[in-house]
PDB file of N, CA, C and O in Angstrom:
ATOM      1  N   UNK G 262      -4.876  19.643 -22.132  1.00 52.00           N
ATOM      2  CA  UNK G 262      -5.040  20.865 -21.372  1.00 52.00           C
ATOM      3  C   UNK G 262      -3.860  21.779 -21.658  1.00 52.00           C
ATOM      4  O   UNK G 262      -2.935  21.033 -21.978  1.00 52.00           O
ATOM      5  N   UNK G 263      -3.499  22.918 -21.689  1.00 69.00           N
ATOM      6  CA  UNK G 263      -3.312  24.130 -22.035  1.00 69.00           C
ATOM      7  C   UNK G 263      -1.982  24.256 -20.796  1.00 69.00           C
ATOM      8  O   UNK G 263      -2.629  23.858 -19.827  1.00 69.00           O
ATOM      9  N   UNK G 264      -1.047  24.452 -20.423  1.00 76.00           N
ATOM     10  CA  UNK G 264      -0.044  24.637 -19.423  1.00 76.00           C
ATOM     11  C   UNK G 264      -0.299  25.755 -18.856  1.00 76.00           C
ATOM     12  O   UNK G 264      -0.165  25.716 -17.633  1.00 76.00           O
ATOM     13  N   UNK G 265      -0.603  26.696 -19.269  1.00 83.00           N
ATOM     14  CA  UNK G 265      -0.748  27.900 -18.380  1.00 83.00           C
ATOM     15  C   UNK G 265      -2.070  27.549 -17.746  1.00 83.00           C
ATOM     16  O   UNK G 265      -2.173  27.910 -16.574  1.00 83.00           O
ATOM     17  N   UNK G 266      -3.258  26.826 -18.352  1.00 85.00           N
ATOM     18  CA  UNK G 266      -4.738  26.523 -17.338  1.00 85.00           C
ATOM     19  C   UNK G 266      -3.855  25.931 -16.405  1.00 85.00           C
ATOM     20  O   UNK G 266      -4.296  26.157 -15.278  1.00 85.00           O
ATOM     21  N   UNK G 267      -2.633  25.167 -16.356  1.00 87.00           N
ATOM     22  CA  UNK G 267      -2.541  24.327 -15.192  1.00 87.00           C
ATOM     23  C   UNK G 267      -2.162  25.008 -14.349  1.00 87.00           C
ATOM     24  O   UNK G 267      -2.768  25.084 -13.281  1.00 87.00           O
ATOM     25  N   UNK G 268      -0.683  25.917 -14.685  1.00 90.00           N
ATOM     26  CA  UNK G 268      -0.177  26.448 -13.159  1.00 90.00           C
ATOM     27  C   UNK G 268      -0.766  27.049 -12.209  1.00 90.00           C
ATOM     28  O   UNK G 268      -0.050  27.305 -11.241  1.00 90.00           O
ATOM     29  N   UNK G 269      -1.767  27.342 -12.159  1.00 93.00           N
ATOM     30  CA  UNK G 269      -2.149  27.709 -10.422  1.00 93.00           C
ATOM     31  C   UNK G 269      -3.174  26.128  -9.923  1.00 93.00           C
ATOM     32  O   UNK G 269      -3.597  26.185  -8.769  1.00 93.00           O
ATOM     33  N   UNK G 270      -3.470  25.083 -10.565  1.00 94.00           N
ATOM     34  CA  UNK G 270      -3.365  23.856 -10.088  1.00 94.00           C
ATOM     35  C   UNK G 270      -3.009  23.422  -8.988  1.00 94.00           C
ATOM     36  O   UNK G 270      -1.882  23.776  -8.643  1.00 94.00           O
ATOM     37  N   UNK G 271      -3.781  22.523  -8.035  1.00 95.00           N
ATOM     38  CA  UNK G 271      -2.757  21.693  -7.034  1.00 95.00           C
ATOM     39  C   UNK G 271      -2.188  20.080  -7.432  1.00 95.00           C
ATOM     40  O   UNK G 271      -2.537  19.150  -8.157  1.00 95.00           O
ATOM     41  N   UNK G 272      -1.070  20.408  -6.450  1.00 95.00           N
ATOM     42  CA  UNK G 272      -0.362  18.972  -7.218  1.00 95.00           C
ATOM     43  C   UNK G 272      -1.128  17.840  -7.324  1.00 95.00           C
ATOM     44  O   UNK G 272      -1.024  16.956  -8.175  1.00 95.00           O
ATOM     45  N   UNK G 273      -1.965  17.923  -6.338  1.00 95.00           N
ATOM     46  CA  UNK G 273      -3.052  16.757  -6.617  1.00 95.00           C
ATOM     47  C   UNK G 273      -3.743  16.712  -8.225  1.00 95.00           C
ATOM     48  O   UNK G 273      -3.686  15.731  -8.966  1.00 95.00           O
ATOM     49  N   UNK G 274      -4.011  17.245  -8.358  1.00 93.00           N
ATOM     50  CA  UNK G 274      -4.743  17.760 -10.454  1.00 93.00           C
ATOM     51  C   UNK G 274      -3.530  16.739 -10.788  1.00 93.00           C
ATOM     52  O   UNK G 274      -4.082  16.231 -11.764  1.00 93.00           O
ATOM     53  N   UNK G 275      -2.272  16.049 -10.708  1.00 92.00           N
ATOM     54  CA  UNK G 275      -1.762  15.340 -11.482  1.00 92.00           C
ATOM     55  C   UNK G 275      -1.653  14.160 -11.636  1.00 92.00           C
ATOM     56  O   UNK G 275      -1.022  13.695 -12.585  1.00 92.00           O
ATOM     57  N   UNK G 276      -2.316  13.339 -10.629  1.00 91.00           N
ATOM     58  CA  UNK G 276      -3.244  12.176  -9.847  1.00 91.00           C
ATOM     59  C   UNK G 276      -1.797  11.584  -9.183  1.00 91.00           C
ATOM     60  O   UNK G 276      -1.731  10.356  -9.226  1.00 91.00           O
ATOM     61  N   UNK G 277      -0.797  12.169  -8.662  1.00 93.00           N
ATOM     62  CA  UNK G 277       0.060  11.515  -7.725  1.00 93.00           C
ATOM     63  C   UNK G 277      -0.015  10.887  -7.071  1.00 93.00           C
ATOM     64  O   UNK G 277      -1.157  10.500  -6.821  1.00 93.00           O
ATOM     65  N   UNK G 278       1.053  10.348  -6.353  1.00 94.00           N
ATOM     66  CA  UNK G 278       0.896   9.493  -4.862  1.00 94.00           C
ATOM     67  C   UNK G 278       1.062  10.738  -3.954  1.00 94.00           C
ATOM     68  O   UNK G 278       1.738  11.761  -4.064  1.00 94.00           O
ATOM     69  N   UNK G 279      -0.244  10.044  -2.534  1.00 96.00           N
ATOM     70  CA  UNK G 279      -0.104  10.963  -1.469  1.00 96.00           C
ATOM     71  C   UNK G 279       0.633  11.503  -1.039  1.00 96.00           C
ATOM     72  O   UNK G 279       0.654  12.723  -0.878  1.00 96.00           O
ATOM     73  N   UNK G 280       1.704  10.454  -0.638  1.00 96.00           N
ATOM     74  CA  UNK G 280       3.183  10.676   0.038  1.00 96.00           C
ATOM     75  C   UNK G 280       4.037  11.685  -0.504  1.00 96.00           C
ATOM     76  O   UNK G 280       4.926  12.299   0.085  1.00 96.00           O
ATOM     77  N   UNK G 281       3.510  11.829  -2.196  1.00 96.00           N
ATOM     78  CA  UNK G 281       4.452  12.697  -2.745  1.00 96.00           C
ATOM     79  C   UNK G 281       3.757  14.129  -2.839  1.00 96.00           C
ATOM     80  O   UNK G 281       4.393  15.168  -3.022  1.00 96.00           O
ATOM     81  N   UNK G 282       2.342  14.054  -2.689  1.00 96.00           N
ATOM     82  CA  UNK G 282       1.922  15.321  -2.489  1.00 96.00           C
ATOM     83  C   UNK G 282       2.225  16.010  -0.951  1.00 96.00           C
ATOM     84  O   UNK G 282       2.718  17.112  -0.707  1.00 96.00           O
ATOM     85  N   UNK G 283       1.745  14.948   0.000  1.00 97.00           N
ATOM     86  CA  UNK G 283       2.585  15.584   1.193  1.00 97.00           C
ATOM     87  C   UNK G 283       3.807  16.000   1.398  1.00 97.00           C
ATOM     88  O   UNK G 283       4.119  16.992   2.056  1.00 97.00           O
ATOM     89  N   UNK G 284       4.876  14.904   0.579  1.00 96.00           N
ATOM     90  CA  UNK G 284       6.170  15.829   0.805  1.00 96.00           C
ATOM     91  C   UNK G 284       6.010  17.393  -0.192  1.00 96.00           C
ATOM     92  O   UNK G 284       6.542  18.438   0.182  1.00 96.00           O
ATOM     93  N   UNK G 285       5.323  17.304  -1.267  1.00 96.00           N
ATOM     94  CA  UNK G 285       5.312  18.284  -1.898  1.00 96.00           C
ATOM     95  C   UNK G 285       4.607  19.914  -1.027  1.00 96.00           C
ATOM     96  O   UNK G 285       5.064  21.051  -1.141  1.00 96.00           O
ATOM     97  N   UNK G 286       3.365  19.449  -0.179  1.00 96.00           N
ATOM     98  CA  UNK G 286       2.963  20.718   0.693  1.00 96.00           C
ATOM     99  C   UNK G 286       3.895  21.165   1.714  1.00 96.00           C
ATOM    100  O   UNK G 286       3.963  22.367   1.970  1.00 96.00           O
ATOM    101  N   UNK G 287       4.985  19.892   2.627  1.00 96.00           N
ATOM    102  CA  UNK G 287       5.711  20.059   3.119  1.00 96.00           C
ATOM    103  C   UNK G 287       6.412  21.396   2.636  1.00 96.00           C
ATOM    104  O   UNK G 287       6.188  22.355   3.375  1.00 96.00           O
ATOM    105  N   UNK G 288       7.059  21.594   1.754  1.00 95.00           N
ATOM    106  CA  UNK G 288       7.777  21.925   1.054  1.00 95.00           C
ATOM    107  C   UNK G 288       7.023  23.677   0.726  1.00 95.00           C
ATOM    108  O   UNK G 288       7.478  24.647   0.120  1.00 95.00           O
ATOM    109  N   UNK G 289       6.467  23.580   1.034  1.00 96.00           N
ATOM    110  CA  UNK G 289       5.165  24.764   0.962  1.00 96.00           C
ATOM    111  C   UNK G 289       4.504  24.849  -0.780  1.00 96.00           C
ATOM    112  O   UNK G 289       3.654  25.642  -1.184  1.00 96.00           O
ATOM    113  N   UNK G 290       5.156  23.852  -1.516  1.00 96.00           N
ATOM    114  CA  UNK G 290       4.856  24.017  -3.003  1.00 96.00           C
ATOM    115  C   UNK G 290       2.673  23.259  -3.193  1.00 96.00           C
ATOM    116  O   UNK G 290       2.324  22.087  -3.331  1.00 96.00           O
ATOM    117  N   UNK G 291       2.025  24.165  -3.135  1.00 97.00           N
ATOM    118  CA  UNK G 291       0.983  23.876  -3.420  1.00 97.00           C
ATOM    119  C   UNK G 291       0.157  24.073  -4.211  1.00 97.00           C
ATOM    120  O   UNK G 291      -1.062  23.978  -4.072  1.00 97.00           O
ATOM    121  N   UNK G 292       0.998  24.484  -5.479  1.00 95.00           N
ATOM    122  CA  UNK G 292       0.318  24.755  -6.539  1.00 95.00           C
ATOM    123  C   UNK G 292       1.897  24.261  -7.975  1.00 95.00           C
ATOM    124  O   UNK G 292       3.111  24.242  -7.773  1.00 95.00           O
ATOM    125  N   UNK G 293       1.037  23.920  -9.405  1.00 94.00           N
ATOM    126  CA  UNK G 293       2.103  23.362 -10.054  1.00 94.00           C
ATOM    127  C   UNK G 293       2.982  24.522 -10.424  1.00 94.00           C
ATOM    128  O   UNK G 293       4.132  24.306 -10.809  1.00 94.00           O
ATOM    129  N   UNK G 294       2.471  25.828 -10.321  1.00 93.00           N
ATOM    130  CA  UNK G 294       3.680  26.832 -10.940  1.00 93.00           C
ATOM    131  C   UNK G 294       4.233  26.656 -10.226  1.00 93.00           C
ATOM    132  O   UNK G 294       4.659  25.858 -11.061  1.00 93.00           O
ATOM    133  N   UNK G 295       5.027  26.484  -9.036  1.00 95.00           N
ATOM    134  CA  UNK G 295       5.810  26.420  -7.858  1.00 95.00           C
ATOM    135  C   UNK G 295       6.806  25.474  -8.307  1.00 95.00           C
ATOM    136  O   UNK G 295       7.939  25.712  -7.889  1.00 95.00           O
ATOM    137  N   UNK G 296       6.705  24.693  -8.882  1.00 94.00           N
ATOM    138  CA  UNK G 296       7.583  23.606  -9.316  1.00 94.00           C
ATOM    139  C   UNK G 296       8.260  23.479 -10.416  1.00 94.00           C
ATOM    140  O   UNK G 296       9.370  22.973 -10.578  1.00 94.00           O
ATOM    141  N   UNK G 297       7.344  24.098 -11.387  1.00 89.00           N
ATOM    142  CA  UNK G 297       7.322  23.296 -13.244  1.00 89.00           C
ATOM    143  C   UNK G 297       8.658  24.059 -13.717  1.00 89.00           C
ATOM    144  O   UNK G 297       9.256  23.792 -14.759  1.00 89.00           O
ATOM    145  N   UNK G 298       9.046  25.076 -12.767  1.00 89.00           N
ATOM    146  CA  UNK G 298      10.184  25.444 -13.270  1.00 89.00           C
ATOM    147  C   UNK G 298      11.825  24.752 -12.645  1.00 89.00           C
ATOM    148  O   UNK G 298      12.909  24.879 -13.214  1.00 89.00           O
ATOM    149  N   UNK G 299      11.580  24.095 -11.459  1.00 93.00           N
ATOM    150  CA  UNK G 299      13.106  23.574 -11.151  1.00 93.00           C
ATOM    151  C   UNK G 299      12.963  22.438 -12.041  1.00 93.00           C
ATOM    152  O   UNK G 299      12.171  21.652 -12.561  1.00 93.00           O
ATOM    153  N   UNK G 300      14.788  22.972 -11.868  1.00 94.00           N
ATOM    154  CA  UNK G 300      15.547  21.701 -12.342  1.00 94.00           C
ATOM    155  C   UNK G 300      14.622  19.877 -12.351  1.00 94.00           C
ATOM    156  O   UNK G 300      14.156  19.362 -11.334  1.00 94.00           O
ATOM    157  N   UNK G 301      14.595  19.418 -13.371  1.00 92.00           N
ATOM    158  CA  UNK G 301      14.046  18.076 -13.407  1.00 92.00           C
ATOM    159  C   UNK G 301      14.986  17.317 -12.798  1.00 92.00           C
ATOM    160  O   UNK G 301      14.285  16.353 -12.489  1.00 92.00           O
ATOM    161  N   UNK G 302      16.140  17.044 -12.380  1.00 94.00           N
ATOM    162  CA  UNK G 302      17.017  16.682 -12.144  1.00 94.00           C
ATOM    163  C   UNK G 302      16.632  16.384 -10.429  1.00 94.00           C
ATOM    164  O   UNK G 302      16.510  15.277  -9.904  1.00 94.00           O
ATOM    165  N   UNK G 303      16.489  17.734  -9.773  1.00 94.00           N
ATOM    166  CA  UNK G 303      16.185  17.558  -8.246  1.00 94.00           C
ATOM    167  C   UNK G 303      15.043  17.445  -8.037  1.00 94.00           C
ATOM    168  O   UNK G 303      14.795  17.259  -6.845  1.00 94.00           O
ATOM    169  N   UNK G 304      13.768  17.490  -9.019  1.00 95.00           N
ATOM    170  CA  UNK G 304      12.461  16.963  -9.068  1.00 95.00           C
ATOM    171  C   UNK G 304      11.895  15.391  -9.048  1.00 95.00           C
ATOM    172  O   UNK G 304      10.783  14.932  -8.787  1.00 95.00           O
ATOM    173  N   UNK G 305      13.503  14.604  -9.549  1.00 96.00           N
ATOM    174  CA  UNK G 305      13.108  13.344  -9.663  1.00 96.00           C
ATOM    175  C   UNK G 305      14.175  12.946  -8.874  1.00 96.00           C
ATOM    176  O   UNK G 305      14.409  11.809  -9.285  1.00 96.00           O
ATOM    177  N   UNK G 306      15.214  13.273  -7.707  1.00 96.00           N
ATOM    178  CA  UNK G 306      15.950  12.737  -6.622  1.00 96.00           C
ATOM    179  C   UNK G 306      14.779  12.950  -5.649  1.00 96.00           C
ATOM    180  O   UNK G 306      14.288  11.970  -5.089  1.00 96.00           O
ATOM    181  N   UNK G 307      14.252  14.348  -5.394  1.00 95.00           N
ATOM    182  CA  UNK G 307      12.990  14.660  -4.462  1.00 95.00           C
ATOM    183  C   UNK G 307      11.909  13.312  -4.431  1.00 95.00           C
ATOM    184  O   UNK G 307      11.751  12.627  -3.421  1.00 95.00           O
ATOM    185  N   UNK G 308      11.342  13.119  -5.471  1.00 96.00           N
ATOM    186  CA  UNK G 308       9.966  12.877  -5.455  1.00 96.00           C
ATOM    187  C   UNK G 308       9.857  11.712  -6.209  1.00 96.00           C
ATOM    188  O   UNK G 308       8.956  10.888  -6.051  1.00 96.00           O
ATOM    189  N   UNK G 309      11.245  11.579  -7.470  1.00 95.00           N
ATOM    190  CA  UNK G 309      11.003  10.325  -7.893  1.00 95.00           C
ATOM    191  C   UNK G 309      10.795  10.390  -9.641  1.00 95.00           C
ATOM    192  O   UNK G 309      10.560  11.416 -10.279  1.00 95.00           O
ATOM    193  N   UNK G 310      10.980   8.755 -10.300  1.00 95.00           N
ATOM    194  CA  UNK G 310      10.661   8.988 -11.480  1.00 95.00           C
ATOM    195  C   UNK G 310       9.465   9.418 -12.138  1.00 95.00           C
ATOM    196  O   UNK G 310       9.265  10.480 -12.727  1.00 95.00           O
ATOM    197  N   UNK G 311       8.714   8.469 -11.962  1.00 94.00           N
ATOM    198  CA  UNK G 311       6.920   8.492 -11.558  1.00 94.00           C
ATOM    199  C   UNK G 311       6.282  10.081 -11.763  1.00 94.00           C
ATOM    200  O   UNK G 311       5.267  10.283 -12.430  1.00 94.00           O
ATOM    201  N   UNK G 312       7.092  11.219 -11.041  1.00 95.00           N
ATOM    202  CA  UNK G 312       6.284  12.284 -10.893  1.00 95.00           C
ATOM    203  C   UNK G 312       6.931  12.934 -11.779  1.00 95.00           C
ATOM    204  O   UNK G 312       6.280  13.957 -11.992  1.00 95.00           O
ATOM    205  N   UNK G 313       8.080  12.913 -12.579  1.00 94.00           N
ATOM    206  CA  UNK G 313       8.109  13.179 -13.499  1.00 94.00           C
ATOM    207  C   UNK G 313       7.721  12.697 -14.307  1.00 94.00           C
ATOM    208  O   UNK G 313       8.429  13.223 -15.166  1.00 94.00           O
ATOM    209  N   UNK G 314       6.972  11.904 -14.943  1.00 93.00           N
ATOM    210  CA  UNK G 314       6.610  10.946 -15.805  1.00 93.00           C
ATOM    211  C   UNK G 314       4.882  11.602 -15.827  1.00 93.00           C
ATOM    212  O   UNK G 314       4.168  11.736 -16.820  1.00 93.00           O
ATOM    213  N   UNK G 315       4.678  11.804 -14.941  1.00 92.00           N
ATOM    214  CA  UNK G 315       3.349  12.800 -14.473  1.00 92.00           C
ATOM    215  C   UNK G 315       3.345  13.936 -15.015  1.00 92.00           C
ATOM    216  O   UNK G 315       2.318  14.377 -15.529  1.00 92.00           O
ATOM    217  N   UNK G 316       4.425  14.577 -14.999  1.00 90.00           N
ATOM    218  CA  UNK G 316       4.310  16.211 -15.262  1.00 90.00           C
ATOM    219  C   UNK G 316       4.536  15.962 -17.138  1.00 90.00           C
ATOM    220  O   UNK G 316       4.142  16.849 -17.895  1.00 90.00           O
ATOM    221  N   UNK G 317       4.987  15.088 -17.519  1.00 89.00           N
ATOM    222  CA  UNK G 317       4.986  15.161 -18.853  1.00 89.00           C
ATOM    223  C   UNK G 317       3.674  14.669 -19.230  1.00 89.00           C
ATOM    224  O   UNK G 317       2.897  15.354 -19.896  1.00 89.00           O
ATOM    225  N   UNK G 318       3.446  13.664 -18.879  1.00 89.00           N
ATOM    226  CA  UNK G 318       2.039  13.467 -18.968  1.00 89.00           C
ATOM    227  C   UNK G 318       1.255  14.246 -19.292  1.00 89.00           C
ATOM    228  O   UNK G 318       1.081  14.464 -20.491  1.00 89.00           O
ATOM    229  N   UNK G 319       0.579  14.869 -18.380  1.00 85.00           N
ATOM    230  CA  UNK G 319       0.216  16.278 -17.718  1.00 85.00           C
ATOM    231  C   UNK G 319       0.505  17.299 -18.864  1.00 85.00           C
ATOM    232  O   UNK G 319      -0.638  17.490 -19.279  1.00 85.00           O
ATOM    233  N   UNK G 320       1.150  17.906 -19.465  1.00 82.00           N
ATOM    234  CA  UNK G 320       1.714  18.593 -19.855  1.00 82.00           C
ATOM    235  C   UNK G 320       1.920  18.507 -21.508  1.00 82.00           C
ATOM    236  O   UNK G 320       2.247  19.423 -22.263  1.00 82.00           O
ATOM    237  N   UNK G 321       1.575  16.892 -21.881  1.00 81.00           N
ATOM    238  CA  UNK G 321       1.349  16.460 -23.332  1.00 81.00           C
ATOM    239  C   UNK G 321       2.759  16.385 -23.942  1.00 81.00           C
ATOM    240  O   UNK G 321       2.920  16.249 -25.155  1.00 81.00           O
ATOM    241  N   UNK G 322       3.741  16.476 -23.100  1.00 69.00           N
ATOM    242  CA  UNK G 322       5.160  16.158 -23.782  1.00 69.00           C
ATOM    243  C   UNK G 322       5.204  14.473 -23.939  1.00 69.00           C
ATOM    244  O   UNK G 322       5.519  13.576 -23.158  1.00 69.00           O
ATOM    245  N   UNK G 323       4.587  14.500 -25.757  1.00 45.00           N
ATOM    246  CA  UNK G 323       4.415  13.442 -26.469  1.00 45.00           C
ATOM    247  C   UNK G 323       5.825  12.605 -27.004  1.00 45.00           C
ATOM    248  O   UNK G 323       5.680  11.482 -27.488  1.00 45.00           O
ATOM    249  N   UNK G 324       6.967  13.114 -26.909  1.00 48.00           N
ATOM    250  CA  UNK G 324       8.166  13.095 -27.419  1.00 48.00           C
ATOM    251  C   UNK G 324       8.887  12.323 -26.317  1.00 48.00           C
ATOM    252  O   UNK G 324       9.669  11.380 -26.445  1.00 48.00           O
ATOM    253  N   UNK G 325       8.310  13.131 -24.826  1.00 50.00           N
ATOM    254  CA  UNK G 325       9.360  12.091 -24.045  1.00 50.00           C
ATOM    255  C   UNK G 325       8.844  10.796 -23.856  1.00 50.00           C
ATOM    256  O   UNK G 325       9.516   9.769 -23.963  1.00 50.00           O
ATOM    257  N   UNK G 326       7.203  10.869 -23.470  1.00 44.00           N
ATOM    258  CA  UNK G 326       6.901   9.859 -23.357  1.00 44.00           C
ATOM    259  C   UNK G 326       6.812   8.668 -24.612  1.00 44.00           C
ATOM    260  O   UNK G 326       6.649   7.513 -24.219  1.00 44.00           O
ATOM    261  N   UNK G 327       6.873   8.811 -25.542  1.00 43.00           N
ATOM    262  CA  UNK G 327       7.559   8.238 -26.977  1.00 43.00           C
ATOM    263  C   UNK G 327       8.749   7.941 -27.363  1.00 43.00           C
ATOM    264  O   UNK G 327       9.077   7.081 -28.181  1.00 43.00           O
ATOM    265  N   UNK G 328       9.679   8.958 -26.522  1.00 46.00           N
ATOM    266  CA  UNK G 328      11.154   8.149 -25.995  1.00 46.00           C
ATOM    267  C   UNK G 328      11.181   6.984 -25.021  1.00 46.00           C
ATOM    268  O   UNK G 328      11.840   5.947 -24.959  1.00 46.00           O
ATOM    269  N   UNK G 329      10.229   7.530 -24.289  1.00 47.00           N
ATOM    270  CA  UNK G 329      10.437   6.159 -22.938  1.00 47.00           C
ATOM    271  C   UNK G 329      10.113   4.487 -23.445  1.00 47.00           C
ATOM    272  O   UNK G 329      10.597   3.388 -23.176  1.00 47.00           O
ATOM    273  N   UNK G 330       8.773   5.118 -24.516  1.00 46.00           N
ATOM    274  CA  UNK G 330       8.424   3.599 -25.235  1.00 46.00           C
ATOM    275  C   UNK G 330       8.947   3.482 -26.064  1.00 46.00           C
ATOM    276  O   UNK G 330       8.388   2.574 -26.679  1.00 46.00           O
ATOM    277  N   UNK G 331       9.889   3.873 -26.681  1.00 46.00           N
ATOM    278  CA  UNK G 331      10.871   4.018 -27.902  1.00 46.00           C
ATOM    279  C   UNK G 331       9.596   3.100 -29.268  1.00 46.00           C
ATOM    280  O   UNK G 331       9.885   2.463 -30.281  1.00 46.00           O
ATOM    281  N   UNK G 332       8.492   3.373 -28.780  1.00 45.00           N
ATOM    282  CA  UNK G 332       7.782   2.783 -30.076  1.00 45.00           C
ATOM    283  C   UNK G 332       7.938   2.664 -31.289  1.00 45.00           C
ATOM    284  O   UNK G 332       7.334   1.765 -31.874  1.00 45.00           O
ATOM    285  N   UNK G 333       8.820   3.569 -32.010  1.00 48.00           N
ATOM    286  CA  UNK G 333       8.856   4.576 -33.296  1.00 48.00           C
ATOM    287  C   UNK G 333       9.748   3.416 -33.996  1.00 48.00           C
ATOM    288  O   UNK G 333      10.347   3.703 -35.032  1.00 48.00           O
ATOM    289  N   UNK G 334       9.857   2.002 -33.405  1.00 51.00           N
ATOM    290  CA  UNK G 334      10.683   1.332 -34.204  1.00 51.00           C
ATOM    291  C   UNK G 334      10.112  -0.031 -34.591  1.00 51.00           C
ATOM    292  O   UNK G 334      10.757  -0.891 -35.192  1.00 51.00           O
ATOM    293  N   UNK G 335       8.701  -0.162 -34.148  1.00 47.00           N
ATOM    294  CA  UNK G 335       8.287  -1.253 -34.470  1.00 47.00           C
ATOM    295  C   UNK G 335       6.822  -1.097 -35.370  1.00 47.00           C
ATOM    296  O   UNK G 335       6.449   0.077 -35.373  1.00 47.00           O
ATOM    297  N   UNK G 336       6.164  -1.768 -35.921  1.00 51.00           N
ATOM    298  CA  UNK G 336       5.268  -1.711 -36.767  1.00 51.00           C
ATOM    299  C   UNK G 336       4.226  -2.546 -36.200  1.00 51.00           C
ATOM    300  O   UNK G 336       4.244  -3.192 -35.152  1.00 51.00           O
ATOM    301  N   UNK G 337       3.178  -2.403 -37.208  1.00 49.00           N
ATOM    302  CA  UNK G 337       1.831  -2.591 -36.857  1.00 49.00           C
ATOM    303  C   UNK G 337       1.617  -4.221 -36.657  1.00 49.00           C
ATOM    304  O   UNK G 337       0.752  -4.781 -35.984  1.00 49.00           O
ATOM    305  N   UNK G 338       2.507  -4.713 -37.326  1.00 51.00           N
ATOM    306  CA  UNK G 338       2.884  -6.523 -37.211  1.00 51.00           C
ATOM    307  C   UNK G 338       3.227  -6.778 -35.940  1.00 51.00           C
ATOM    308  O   UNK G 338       2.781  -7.869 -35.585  1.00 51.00           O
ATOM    309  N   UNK G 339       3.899  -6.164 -35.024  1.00 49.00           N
ATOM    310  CA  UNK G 339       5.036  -6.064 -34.192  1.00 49.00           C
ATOM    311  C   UNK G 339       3.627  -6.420 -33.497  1.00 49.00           C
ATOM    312  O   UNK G 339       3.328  -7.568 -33.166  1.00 49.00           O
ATOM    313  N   UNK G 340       2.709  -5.176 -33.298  1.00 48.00           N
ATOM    314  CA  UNK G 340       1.713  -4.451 -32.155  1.00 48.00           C
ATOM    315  C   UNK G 340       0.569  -5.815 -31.748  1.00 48.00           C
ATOM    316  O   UNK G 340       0.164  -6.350 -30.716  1.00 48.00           O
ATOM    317  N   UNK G 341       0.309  -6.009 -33.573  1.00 47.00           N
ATOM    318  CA  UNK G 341      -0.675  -7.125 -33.643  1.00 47.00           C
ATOM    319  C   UNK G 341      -0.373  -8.550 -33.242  1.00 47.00           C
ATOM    320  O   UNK G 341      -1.203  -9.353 -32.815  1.00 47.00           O
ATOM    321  N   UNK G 342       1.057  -8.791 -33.451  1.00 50.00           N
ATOM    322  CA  UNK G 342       1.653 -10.144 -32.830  1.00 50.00           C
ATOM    323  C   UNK G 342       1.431  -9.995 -31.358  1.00 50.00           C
ATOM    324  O   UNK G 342       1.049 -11.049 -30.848  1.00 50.00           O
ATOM    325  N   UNK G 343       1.551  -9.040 -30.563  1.00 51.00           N
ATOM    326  CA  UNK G 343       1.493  -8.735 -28.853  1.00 51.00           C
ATOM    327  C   UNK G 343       0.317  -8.935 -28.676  1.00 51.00           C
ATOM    328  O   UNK G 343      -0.106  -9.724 -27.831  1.00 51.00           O
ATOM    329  N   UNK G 344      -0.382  -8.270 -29.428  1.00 47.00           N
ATOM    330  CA  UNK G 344      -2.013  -8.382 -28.488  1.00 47.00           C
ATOM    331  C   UNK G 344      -2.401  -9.692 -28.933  1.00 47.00           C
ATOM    332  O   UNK G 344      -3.278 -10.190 -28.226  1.00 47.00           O
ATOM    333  N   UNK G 345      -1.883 -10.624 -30.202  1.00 53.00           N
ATOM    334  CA  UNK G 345      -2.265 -11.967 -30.337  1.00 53.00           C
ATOM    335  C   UNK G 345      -1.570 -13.001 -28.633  1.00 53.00           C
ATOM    336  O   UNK G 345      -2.198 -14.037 -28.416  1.00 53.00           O
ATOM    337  N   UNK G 346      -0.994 -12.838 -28.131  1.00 45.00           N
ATOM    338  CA  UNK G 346      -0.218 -13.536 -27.279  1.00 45.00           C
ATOM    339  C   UNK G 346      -0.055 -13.459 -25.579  1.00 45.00           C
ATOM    340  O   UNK G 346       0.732 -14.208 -24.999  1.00 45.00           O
TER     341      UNK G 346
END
C-alpha cells in the first residue's frame, strides 16, 4: 500500500493491540498522519516495540525489517537445514 493511501487511516488499519489503540485515541491521535511523523524514539517508550515494528510493516520498510532478521547472512542451506528440523 502506498503511504499517503494510509495517512488519514485509523490506527486500527495496522492490526494493533487494543490497549495500544486506546492509549493511542486517548491521546486524541485517530488517524496514522497524526503520528507517522514523531520522533520513533517516544513512539516506542509510548506504545512499545511491537508498534513500531507495525508501522514499518505497514509502510513496506523492507530494510528495517531485514535488519531485525539480519537474514542477508545466511543461505539457502542455512534456510533448508531449519525447516528440515
Amino acid at each position: 500500500m502506498h503511504i499517503e493511501a494510509m495517512l488519514p487511516m485509523p490506527p486500527e488499519s495496522l492490526r494493533i493491540e487494543r490497549d495500544v489503540i486506546e492509549r493511542l485515541h486517548k491521546l486524541g491521535l485517530h488517524r496514522i498522519s497524526q503520528f507517522m511523523n514523531m520522533p520513533r524514539s517516544s513512539l516506542r517508550k509510548r506504545f512499545g516495540q511491537a508498534f513500531i515494528e507495525r508501522i514499518d510493516q505497514a509502510m513496506g520498510d523492507s530494510k528495517k525489517l531485514s535488519n531485525r532478521y539480519n537474514l542477508s547472512n545466511h543461505t539457502w542451506n542455512d534456510f533448508h537445514a531449519w525447516s528440515l528440523s
